[in-house]
PDB file of C-alpha atoms in Angstrom:
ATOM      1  CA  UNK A 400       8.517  15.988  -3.970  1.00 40.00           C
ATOM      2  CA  UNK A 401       5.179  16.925  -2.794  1.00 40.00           C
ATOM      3  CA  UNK A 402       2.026  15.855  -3.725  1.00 37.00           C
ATOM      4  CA  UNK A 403      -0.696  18.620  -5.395  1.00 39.00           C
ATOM      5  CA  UNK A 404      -3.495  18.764  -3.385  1.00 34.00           C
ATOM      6  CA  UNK A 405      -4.299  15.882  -1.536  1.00 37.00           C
ATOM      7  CA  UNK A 406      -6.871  15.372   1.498  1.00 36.00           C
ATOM      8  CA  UNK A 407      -5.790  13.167   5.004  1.00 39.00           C
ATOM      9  CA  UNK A 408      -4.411   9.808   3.741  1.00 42.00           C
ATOM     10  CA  UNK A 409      -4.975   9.563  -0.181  1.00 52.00           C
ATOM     11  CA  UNK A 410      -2.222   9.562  -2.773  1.00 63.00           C
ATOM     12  CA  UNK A 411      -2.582  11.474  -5.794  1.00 65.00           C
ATOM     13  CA  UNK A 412      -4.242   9.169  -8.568  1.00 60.00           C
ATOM     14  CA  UNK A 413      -1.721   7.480 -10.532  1.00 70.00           C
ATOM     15  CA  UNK A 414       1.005   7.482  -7.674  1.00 79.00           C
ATOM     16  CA  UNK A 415      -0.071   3.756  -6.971  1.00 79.00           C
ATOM     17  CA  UNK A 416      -0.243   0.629  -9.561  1.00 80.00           C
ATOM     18  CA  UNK A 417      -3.654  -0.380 -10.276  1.00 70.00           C
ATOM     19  CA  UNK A 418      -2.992  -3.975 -10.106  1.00 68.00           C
ATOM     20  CA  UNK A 419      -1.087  -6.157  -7.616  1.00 67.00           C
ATOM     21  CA  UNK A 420       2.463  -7.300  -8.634  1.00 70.00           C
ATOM     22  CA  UNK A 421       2.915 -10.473  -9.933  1.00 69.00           C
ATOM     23  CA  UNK A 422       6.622 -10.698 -11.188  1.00 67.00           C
ATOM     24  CA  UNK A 423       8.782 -11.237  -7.769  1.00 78.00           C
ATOM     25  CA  UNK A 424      10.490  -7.761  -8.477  1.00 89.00           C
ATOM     26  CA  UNK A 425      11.229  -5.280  -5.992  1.00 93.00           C
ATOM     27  CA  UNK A 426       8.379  -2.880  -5.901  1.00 94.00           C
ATOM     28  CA  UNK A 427       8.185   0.629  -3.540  1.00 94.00           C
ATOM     29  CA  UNK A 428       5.553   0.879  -1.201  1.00 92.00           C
ATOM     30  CA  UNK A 429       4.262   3.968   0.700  1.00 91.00           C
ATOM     31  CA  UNK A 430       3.987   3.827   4.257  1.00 91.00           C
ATOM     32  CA  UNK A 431       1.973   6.514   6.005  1.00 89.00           C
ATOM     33  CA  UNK A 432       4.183   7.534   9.424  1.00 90.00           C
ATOM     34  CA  UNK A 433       3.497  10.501  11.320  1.00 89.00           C
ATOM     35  CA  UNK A 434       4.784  13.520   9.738  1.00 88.00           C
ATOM     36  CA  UNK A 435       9.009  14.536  10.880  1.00 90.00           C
ATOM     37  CA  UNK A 436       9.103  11.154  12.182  1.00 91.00           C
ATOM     38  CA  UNK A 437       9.933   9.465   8.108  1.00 92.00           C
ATOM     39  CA  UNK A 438      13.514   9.420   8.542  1.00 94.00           C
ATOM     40  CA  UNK A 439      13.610   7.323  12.061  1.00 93.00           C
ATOM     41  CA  UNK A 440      11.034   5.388  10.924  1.00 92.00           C
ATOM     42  CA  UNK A 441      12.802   4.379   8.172  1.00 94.00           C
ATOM     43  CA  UNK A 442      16.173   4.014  10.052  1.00 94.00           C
ATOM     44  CA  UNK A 443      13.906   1.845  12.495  1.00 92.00           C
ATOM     45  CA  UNK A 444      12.934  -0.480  10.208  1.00 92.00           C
ATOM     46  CA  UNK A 445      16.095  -1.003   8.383  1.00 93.00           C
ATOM     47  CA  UNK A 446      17.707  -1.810  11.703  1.00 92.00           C
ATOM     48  CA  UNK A 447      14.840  -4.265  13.093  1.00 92.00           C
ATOM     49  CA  UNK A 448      13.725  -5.811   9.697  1.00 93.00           C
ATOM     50  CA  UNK A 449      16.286  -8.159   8.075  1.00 92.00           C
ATOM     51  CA  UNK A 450      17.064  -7.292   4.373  1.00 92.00           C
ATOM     52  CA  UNK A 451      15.905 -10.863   3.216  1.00 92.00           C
ATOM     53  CA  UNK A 452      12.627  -9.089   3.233  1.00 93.00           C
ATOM     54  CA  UNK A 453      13.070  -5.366   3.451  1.00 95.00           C
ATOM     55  CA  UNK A 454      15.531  -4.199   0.778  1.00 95.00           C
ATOM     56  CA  UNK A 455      15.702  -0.888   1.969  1.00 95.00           C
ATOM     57  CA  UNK A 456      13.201   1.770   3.925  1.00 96.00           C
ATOM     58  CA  UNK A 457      14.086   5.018   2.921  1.00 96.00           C
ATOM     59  CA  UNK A 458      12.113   8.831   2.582  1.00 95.00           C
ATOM     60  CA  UNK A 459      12.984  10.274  -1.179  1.00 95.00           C
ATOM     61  CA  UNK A 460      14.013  14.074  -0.457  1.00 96.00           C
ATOM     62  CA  UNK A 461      14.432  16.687  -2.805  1.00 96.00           C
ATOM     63  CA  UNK A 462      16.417  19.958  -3.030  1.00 97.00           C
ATOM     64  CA  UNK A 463      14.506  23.342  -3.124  1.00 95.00           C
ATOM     65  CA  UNK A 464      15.390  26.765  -3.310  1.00 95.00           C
ATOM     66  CA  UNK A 465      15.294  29.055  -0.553  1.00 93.00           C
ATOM     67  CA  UNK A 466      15.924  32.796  -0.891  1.00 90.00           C
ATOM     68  CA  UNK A 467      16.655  34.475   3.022  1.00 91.00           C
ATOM     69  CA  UNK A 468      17.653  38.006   3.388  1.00 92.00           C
ATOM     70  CA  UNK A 469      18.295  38.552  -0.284  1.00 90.00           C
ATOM     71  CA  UNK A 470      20.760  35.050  -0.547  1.00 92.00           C
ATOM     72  CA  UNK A 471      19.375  31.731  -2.884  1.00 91.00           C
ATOM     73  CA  UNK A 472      19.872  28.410  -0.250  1.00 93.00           C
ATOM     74  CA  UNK A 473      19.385  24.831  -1.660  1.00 95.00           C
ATOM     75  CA  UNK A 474      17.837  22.690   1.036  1.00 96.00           C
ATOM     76  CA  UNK A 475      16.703  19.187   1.148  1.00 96.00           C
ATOM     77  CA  UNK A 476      13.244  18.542   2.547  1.00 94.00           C
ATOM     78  CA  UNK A 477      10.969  15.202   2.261  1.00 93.00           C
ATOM     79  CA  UNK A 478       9.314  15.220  -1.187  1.00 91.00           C
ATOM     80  CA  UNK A 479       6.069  13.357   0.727  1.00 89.00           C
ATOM     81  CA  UNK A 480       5.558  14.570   4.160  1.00 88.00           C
ATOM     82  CA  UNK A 481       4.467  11.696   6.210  1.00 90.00           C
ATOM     83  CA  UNK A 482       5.340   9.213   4.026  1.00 92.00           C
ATOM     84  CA  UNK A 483       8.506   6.731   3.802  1.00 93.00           C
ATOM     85  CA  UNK A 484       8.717   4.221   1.611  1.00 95.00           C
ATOM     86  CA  UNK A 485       9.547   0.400   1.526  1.00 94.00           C
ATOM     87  CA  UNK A 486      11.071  -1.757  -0.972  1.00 96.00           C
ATOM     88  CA  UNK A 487      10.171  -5.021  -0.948  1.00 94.00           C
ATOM     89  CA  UNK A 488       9.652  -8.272  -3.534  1.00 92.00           C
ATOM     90  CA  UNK A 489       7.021  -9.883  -0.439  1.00 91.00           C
ATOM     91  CA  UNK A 490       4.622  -7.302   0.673  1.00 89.00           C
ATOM     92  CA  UNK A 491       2.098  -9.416   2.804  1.00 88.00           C
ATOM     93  CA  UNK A 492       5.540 -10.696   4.565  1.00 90.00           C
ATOM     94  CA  UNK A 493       6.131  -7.255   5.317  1.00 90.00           C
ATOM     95  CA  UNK A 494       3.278  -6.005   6.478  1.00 87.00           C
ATOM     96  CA  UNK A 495       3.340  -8.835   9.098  1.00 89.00           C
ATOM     97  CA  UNK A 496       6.545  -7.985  10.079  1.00 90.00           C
ATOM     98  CA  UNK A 497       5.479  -4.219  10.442  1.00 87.00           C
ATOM     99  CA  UNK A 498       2.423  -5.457  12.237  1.00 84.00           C
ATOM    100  CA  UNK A 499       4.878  -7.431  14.887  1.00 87.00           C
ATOM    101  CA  UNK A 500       7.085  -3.726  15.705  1.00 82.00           C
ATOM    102  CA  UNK A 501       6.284  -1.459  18.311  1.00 79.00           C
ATOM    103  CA  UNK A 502       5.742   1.389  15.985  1.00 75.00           C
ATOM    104  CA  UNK A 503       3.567  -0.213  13.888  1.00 69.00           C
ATOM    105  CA  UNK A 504       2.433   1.261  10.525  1.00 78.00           C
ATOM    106  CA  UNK A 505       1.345  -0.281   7.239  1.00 77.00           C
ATOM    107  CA  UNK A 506       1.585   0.072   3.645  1.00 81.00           C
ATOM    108  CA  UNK A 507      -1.044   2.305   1.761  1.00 81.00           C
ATOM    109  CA  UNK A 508      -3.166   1.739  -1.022  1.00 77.00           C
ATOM    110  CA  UNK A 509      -5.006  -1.713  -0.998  1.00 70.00           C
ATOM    111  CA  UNK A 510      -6.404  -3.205  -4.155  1.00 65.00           C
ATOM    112  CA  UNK A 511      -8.043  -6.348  -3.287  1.00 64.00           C
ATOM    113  CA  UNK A 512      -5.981  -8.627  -0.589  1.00 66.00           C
ATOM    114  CA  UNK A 513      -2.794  -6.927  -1.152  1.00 75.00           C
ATOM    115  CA  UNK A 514      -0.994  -3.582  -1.044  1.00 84.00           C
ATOM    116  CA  UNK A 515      -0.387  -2.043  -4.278  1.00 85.00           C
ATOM    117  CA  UNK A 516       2.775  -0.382  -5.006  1.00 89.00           C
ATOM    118  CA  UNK A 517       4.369   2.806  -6.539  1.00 90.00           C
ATOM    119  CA  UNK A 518       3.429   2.736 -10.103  1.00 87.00           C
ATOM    120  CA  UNK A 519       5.711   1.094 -12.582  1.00 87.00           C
ATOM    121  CA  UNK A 520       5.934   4.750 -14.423  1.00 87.00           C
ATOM    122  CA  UNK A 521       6.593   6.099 -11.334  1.00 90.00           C
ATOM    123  CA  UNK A 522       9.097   3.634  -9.679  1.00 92.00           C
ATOM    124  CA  UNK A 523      11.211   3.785 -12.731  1.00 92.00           C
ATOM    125  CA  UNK A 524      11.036   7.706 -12.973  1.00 94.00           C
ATOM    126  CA  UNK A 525      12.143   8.226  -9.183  1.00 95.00           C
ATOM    127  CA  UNK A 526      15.047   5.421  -9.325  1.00 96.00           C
ATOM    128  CA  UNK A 527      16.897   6.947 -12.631  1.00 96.00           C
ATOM    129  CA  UNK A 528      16.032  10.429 -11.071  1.00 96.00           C
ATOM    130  CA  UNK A 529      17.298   9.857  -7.049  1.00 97.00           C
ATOM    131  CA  UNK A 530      20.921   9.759  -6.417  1.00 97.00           C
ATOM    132  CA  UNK A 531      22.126   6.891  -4.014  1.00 96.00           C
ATOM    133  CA  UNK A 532      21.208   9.277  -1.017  1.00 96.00           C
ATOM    134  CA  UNK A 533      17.384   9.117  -2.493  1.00 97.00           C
ATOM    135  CA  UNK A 534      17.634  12.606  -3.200  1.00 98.00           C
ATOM    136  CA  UNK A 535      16.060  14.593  -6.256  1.00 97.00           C
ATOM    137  CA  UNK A 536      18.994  16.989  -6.419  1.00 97.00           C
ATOM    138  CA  UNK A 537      18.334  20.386  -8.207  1.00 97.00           C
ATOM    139  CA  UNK A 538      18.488  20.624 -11.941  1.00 97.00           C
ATOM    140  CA  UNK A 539      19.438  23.918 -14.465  1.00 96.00           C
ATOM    141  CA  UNK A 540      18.684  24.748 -17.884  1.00 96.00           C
ATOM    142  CA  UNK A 541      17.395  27.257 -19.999  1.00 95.00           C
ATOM    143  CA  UNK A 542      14.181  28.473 -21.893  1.00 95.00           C
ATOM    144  CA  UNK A 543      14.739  29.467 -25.884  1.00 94.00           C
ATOM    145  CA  UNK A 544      11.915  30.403 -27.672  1.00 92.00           C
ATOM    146  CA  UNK A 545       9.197  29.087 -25.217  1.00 91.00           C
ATOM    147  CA  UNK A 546      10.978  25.668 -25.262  1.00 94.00           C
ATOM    148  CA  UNK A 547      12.800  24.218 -22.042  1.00 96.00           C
ATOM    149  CA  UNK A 548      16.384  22.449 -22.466  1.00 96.00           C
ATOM    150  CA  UNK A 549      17.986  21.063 -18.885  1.00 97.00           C
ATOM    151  CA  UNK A 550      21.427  21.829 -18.882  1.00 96.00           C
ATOM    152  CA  UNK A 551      22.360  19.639 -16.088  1.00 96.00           C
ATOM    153  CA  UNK A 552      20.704  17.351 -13.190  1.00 97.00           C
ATOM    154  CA  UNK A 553      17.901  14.563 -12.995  1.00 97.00           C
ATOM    155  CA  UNK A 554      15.629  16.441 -15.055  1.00 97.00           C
ATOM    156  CA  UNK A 555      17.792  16.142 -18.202  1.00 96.00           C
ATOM    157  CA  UNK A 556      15.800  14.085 -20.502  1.00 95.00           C
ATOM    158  CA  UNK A 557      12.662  14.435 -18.716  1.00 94.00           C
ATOM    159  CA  UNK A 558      11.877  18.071 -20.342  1.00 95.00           C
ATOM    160  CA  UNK A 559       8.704  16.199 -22.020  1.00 94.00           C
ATOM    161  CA  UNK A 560       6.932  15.475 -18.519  1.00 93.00           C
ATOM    162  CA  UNK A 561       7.673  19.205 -16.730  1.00 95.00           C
ATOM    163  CA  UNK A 562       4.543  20.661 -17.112  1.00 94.00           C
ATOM    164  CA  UNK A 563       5.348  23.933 -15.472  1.00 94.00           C
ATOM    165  CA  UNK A 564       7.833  26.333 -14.610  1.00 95.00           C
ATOM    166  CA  UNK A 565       8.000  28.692 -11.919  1.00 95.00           C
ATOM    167  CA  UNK A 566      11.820  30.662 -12.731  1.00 94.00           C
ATOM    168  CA  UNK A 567      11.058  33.404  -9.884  1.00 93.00           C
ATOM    169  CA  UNK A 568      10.859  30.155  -7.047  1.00 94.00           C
ATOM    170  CA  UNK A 569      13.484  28.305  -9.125  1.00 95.00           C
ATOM    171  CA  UNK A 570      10.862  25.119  -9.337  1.00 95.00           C
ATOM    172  CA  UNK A 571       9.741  22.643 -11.873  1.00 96.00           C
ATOM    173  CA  UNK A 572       6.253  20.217 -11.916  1.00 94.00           C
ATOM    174  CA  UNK A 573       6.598  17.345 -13.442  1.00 93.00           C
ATOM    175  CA  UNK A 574       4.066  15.075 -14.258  1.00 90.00           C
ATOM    176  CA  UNK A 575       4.243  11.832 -13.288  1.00 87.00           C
ATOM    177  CA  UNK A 576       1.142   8.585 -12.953  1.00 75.00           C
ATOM    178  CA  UNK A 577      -0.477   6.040 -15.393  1.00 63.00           C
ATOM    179  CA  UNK A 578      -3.477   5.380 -16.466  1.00 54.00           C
ATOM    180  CA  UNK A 579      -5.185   6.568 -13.551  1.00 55.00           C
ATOM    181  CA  UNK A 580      -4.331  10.403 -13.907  1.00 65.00           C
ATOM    182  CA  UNK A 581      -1.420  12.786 -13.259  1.00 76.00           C
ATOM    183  CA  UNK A 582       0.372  14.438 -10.662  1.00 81.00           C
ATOM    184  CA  UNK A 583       2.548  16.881  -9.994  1.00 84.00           C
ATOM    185  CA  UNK A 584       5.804  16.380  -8.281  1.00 89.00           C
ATOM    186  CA  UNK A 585       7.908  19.216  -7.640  1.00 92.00           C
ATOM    187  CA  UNK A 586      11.886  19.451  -8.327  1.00 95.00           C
ATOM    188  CA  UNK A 587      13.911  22.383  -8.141  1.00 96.00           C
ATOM    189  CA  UNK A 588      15.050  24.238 -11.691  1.00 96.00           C
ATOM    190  CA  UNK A 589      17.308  27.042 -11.938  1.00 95.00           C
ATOM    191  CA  UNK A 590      16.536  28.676 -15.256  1.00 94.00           C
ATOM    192  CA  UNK A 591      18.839  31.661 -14.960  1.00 88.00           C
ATOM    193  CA  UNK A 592      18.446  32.874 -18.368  1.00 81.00           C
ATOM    194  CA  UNK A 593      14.973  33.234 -20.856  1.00 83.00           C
ATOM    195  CA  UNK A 594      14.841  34.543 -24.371  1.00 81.00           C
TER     196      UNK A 594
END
């Protein structure tokens, strides 16, 4: 998943909740990290913070298509470059145990005192959509009539929210945010077949 257009540091608007959470759930946070370093980041901060606070660190991926000398490839690649993310129901507690590491980074995105989190929308979206690797894998369907229908894959169900396809790159946008705007995240579609 990458984000459309963004400058430096900034998240699309509508990535991040505009309010603080209030509720003791586990929330996902973004981390900023320097970009190929997400995964041993992550794997850093699973080993050296206990999962009474940090529930898991991980960097969402998602499978792409690739076409090299004439041959279709799915890889995986980070949907955010330079970003990991942390799940956590204490955010201040993490972000003084991130300040006490030797590779010190911090969550994104404050609103007031705190951090703010992943969307709700967006939280929700990405855990129905990931597999237990955190992985976005690759969807099919078809196109009848100007209408989409996924066959199979995460983005069954979620035909409402692709707002474009691109059939000769085999990739979908779908929109994702609240209240604050929309962005694009992008998942790969096979649509073999159009009438």
């Amino acid at each position: 998943m990458e984000q459309k257009a963004t400058k430096g540091d900034a998240l699309p608007s509508g990535f991040l909740s505009v309010r603080a959470p209030r509720d003791g759930r586990v929330r996902w946070y973004a981390v900023r990290v320097p970009a190929g370093r997400e995964s041993s980041f992550a794997e850093d901060c699973r080993r050296a913070i206990g999962p009474d606070l940090l529930e898991d660190c991980f960097v969402p991926r998602y499978e792409r298509y690739t076409k090299r000398q004439g041959v279709w490839r799915v890889e995986t690649v980070p949907m955010f470059s330079g970003y990991a993310f942390a799940a956590t129901r204490d955010v201040r507690a993490l972000a003084r145990a991130f300040g006490r590491l030797s590779f010190a980074e911090q969550p994104v995105g404050r609103r007031g005192s705190s951090y703010a989190p992943l969307s709700r929308d967006v939280q929700a979206w990405l855990e129905a959509a990931l597999d237990s690797s955190r992985v976005l894998r690759a969807s099919e369907g078809r196109i009848e009539g100007g209408v989409l229908t996924v066959e199979r894959g995460p983005l069954r169900g979620s035909e409402r929210i692709v707002r474009k396809v691109d059939r000769h790159k085999r990739m979908a946008y779908v929109g994702l945010g609240d209240g604050d705007g929309e962005f694009l995240l992008r998942a790969g579609l096979s649509v073999p077949s159009k009438s």
